[in-house]
Short mmCIF file of C-alpha atoms in Angstrom, two decimals:
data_model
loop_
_atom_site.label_atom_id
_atom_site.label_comp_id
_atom_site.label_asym_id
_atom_site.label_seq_id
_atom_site.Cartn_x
_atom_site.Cartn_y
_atom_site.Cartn_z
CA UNK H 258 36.01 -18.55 -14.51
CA UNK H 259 36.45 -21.63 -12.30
CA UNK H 260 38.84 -24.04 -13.93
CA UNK H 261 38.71 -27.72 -12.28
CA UNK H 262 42.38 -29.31 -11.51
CA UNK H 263 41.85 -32.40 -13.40
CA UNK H 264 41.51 -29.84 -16.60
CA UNK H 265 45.30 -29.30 -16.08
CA UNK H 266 46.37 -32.87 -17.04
CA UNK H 267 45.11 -33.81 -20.01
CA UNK H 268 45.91 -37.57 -19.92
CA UNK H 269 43.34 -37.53 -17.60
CA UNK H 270 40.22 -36.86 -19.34
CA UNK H 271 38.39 -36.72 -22.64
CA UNK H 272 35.42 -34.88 -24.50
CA UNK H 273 32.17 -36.66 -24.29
CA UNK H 274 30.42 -36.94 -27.80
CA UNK H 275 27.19 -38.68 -25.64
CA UNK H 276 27.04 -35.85 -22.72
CA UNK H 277 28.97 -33.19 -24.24
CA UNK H 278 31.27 -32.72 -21.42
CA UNK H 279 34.46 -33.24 -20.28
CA UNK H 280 34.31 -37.31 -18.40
CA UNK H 281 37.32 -38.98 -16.96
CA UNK H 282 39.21 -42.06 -18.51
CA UNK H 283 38.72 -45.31 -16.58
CA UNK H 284 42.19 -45.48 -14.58
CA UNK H 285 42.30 -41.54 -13.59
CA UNK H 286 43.83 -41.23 -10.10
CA UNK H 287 41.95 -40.15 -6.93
CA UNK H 288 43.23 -37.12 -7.49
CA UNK H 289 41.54 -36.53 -10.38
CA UNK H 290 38.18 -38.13 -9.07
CA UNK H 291 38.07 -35.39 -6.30
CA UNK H 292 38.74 -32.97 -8.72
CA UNK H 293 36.26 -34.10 -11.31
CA UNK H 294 33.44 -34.35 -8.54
CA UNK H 295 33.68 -31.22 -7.66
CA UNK H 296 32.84 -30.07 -11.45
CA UNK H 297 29.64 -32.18 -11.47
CA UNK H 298 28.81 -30.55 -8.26
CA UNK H 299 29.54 -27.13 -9.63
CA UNK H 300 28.00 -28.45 -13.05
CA UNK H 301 24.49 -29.41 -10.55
CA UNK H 302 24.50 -26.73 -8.90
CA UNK H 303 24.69 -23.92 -11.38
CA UNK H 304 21.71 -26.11 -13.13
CA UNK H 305 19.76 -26.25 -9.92
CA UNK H 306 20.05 -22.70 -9.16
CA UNK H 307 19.76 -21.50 -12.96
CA UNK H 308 23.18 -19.39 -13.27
CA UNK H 309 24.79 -19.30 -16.36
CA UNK H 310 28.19 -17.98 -16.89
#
């Protein structure tokens, strides 16, 4: 199971009632930006390529 960095700091991040995922707060640091794009890739391309773990 691939577990994002940004998942690791909880102050970072909440759960999305709207989109039922995990979305960043408004002042999250860069680091957590990077780390958070990379799960919306991974999140895209698991959709585009119909995997489902």
């Amino acid at each position: 199971m691939i577990v994002p960095d940004f998942v690791n700091h909880p102050e970072w991040y909440v759960w999305s009632e709207d989109t039922d995922k995990l979305s960043l707060i408004d002042n999250a640091p860069e680091e957590a930006k990077k780390s958070y794009q990379d799960y919306l890739d991974f999140l895209k391309y698991e959709k585009d390529n119909n995997l489902d773990f």
